[in-house]
Coordinates of C-alpha atoms and ligand atoms in Angstrom, one line a residue:
X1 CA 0.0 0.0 0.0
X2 CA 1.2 3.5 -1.1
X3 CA 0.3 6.0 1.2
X4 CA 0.9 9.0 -0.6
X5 CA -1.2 7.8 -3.8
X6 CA -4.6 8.4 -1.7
X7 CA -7.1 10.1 -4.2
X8 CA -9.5 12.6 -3.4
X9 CA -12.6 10.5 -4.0
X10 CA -15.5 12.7 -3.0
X11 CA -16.7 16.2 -3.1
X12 CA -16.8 18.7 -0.7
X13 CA -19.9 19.4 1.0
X14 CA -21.4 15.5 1.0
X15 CA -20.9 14.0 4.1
X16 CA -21.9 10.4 3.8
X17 CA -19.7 7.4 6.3
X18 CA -18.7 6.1 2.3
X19 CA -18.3 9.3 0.8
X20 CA -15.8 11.1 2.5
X21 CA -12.9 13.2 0.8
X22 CA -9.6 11.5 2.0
X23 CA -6.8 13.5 3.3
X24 CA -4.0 13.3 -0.1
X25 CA -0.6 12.5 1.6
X26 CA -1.8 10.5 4.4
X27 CA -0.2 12.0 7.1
X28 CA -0.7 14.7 9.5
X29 CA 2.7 15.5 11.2
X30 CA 2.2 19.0 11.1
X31 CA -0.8 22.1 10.4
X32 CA -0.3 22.0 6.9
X33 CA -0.3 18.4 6.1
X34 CA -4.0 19.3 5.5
X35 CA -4.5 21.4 2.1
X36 CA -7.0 24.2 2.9
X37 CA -9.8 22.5 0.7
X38 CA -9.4 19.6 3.0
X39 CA -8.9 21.6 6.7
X40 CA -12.2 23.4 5.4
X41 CA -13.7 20.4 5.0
X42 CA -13.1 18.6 7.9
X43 CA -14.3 21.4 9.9
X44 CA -17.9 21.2 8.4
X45 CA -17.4 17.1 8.5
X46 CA -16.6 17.7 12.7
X47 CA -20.1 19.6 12.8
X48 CA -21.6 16.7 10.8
X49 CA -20.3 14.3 13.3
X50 CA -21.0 16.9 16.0
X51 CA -25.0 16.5 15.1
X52 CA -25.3 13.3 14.1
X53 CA -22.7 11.0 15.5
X54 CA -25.0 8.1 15.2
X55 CA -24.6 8.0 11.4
X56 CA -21.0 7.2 11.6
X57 CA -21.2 4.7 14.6
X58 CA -19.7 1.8 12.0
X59 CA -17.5 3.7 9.9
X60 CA -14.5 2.7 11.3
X61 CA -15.5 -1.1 11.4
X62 CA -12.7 -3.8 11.9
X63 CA -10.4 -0.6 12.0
X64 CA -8.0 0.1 14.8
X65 CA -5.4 2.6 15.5
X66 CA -2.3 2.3 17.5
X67 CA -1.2 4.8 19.9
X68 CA 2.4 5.5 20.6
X69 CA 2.5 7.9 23.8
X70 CA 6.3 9.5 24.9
X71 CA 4.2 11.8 27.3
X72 CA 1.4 11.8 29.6
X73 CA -2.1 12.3 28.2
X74 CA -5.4 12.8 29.7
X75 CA -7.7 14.2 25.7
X76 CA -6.2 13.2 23.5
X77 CA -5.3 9.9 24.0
X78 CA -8.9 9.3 25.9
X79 CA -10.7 11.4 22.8
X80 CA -8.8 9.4 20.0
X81 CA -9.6 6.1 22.0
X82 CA -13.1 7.0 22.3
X83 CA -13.2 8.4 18.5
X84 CA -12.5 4.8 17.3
X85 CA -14.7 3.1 19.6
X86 CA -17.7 5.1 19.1
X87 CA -17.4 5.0 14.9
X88 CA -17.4 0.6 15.7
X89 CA -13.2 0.8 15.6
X90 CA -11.1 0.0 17.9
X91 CA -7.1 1.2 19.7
X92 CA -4.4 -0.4 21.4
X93 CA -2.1 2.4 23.6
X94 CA 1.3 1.9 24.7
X95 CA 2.9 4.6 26.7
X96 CA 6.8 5.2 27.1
X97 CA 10.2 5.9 24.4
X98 CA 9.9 5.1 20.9
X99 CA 13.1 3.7 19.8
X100 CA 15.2 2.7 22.8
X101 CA 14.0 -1.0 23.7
X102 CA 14.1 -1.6 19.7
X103 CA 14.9 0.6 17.0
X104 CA 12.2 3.2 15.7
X105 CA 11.9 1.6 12.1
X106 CA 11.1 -1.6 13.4
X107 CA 8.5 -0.3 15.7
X108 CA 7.0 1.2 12.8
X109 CA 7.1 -1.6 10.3
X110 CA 5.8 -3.6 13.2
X111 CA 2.8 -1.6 13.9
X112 CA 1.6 -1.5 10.4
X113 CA 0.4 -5.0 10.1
X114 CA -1.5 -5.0 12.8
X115 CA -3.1 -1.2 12.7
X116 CA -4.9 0.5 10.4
X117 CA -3.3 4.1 11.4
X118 CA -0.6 5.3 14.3
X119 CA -1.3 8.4 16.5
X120 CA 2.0 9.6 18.4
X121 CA 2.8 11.6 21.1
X122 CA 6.4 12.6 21.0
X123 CA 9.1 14.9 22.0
X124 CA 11.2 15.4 18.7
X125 CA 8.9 16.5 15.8
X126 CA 11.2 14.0 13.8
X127 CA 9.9 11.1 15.4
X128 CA 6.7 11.1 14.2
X129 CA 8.7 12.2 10.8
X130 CA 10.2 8.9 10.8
X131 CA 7.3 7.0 11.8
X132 CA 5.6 8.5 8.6
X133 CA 9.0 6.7 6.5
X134 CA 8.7 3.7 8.1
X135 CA 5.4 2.6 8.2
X136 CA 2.6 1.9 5.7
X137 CA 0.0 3.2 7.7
X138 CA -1.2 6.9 8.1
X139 CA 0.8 8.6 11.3
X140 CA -1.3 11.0 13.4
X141 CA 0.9 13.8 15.4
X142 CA -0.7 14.1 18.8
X143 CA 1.4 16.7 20.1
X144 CA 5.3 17.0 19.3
X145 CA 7.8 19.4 20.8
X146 CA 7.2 21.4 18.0
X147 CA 3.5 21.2 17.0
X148 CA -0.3 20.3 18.1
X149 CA -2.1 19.8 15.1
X150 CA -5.2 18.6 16.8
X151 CA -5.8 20.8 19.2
X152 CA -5.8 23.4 16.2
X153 CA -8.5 21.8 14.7
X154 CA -10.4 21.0 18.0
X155 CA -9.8 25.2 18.7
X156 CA -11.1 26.6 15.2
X157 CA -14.1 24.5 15.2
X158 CA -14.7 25.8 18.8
X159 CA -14.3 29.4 17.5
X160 CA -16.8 29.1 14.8
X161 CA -19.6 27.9 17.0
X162 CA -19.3 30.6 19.3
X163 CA -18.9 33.5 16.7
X164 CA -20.4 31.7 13.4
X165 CA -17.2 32.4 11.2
X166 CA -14.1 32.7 11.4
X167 CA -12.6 34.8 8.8
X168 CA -12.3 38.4 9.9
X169 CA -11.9 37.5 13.6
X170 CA -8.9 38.1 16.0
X171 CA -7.2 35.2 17.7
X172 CA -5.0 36.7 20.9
X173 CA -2.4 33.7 22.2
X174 CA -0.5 35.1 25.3
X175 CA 2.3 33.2 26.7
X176 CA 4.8 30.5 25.2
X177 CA 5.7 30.4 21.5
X178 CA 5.4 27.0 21.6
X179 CA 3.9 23.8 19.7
X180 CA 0.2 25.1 20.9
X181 CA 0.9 28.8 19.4
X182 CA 2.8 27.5 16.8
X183 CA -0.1 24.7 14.9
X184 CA -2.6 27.9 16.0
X185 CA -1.0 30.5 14.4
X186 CA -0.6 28.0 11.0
X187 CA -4.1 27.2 11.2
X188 CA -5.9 30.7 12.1
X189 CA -4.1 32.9 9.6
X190 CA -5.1 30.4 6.3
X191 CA -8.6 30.4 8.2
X192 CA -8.3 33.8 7.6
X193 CA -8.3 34.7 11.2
X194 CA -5.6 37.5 12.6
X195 CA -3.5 36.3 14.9
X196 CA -1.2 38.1 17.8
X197 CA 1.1 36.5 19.7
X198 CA 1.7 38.4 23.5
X199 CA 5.4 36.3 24.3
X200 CA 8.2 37.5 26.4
X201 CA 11.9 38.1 25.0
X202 CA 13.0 34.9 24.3
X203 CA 10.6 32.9 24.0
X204 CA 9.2 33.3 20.6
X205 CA 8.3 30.6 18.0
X206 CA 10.4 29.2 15.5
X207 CA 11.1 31.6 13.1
X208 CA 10.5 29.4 10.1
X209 CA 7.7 28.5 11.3
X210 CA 6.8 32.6 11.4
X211 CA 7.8 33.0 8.1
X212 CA 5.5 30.0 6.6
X213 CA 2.8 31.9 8.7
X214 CA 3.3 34.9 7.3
X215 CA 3.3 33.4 3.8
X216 CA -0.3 31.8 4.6
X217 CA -2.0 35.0 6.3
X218 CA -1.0 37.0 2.8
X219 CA -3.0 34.7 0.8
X220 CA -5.4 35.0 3.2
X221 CA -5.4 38.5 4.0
X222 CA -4.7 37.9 7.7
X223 CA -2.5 40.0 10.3
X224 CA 0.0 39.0 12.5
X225 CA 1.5 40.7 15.2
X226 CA 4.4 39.6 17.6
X227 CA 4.5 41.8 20.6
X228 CA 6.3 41.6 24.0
X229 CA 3.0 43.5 25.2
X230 CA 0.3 41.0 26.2
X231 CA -2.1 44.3 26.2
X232 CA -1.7 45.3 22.5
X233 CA -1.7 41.8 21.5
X234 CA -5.3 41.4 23.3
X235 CA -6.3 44.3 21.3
X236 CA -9.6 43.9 19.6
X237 CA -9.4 39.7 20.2
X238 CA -12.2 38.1 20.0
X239 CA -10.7 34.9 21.4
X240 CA -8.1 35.1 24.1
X241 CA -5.4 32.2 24.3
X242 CA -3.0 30.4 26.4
X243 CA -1.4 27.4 27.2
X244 CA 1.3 26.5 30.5
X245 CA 4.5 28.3 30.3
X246 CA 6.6 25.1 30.9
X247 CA 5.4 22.5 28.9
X248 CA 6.1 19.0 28.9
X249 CA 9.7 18.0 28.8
X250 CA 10.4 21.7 30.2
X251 CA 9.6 20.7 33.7
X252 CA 13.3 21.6 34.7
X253 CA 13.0 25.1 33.9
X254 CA 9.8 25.4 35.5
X255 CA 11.4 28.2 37.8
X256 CA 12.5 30.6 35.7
X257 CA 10.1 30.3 33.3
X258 CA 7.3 31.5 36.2
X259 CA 9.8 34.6 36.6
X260 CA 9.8 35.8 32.9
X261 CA 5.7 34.8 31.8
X262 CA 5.0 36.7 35.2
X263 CA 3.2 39.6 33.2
X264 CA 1.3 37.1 30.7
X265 CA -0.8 35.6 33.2
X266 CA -4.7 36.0 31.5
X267 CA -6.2 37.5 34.9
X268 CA -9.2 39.3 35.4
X269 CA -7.4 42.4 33.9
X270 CA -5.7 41.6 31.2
X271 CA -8.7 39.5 30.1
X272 CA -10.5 43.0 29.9
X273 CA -8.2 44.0 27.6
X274 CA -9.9 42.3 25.0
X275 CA -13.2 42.7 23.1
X276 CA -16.1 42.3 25.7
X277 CA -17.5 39.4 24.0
X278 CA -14.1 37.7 24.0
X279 CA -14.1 33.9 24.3
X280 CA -11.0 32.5 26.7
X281 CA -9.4 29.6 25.2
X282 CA -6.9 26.7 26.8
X283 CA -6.1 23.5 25.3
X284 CA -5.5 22.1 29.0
X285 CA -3.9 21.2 31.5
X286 CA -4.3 24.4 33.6
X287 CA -2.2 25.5 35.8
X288 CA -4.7 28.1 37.6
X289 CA -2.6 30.9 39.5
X290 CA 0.1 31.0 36.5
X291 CA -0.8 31.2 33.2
X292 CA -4.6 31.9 33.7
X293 CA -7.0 32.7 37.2
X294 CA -9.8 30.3 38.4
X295 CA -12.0 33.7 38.0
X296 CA -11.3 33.4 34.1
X297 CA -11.3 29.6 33.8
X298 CA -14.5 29.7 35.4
X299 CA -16.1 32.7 34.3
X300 CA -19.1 32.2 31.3
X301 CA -16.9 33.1 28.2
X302 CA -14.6 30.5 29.1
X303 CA -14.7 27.8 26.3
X304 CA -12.2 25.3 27.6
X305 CA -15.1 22.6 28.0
X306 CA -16.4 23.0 24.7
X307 CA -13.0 23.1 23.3
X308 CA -12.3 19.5 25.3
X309 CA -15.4 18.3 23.8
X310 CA -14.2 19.4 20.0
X311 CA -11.1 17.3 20.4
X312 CA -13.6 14.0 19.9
X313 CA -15.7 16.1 17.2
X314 CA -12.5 17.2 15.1
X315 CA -10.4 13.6 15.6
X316 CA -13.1 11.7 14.4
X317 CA -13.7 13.6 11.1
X318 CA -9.9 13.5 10.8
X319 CA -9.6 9.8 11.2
X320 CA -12.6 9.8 8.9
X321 CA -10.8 11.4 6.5
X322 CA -7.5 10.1 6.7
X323 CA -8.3 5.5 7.8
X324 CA -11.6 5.1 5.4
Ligands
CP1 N1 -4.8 19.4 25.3 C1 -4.3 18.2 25.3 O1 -3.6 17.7 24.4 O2 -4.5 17.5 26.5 P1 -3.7 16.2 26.9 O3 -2.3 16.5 27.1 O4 -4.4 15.8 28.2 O5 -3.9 15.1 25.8
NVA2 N1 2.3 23.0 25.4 C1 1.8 21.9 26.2 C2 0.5 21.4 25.7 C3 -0.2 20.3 26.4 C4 -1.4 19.8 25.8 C5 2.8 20.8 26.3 O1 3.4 20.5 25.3 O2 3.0 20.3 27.4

């Protein structure tokens, strides 16, 4: 089996279990392993799911998925397991290194005959890179030091209920410039949605992966703004963002990270900063009392539930489009 010789074998806009337009390439390892066409469509295939899920409760018959976890997980690897079960599939999960108690390529190549698609949790982005070259199977990246492509998906399709659309809107991420900001800010801008970043000095995102932004959001006719000031960032947002400020793997510099995000935390205040209908966004874990209050977590434009909930919406029109 080829995986990069998938056709596209429907139209957009039908949404039928056998009818679904496959992901070309197979693989989604980062943001823009989906084509717009096909990001658009999966959105409106996640509603369709969304409203109907019984339609699609044998889709994914005598399909599994295997999931290869190098960090803790409490969504997505429950939301991808659940995904699988509820479409009549089926996934086996092993947590720990890929690669040390046998090398990565025979992992891969063992996982293939026995699985139908792999979703990985991993540190280096090129391990799910070389899980995609070794295996036949579609890979899945479920969070990578240097992206989180489905929480993107899970986040725009949460933005769009609450506001209808999303072209023309303002996305405000304050904090890290890291794998969260980084699949957001690819995803908003070709969604047409501005995007500001509110970071401190040395933490920024990748610069390439800036620059591929920037390329995106002027097809699109998006802005982005990287500021130091989490105020002017906020400016006008009509969804505020943020995510921990040590992330996984980061632990170690959990210290003097707290010192320089100490004027990002999304309080009361700074939340005000933003327009009044504002939506406040986390892809979770919190850690309340740094990067966010309880008052905003809690408060009634928080969307961090809904969001959760999207993760199963989005995951299962991904593996929809990418296993059938
Ligand atoms: N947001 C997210 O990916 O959560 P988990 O780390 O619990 O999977
Ligand atoms: N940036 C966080 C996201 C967790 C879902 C991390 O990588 O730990």
């Amino acid at each position: 089996m080829n995986k990069h010789s998938v056709e596209v074998n429907a139209v957009a806009g039908t949404f039928q279990p056998d009818n679904i337009l496959k992901a070309a390439g197979s693989d989604l390892l980062c943001d823009l392993d989906l084509t717009n066409d096909e990001l658009g469509y999966l959105l409106d295939l996640a509603d369709e799911v969304k409203r109907a899920p019984k339609n699609y409760a044998n889709a994914m018959g005598g399909k599994s998925i295997g999931m290869l976890f190098e960090k803790p997980s409490l969504r997505t690897k429950l939301t991808f397991d659940l995904a699988m079960a509820q479409m009549g599939g089926s996934s086996v999960f092993l947590e720990g290194p890929i690669g040390v108690r046998e090398p990565l390529k025979d992992v891969a190549r063992n996982l293939d005959r026995w699985v139908n698609g792999i979703v990985a949790r991993v540190f280096a982005q090129s391990t799910v890179e070389a899980l995609a070259q070794w295996s036949s199977v579609p890979v899945i990246n479920a969070l990578s030091d240097a992206f989180h492509p489905c929480q993107a998906l899970a986040d725009v399709l949460t933005i769009r209920e609450r506001f209808g659309r999303l072209s023309g809107l303002k996305l405000a991420f304050i904090g890290d410039g890291n794998n969260v900001a980084q699949s957001l800010m690819l995803t908003a801008v070709r969604l047409g949605m501005d995007f500001a970043l509110g970071c401190p000095t040395g933490y920024l995102p990748d610069p390439d992966i800036v620059a591929q932004a920037e390329g995106l959001a002027a097809v699109s006719k998006a802005a982005i703004t990287i500021t130091h000031n989490a105020a002017e960032a906020l400016d006008g947002a009509h969804a505020v963002y943020t995510d921990v400020w040590a992330s996984m793997g980061q632990e170690q510099e959990a210290v003097e990270r707290r010192t320089a995000f100490h004027l990002y935390q999304v309080n009361d205040a700074l939340f005000a900063q933003a327009r009044p209908d504002a939506i406040f966004l986390h892809c979770l874990p919190a850690k309340r009392g740094e990067e966010v209050t309880d008052s905003v977590m809690e408060s009634e434009r928080s969307a961090v539930f809904q969001q959760a909930e999207n993760r199963l919406h989005a995951q299962k029109a991904l593996l929809l489009m990418m296993l059938t």
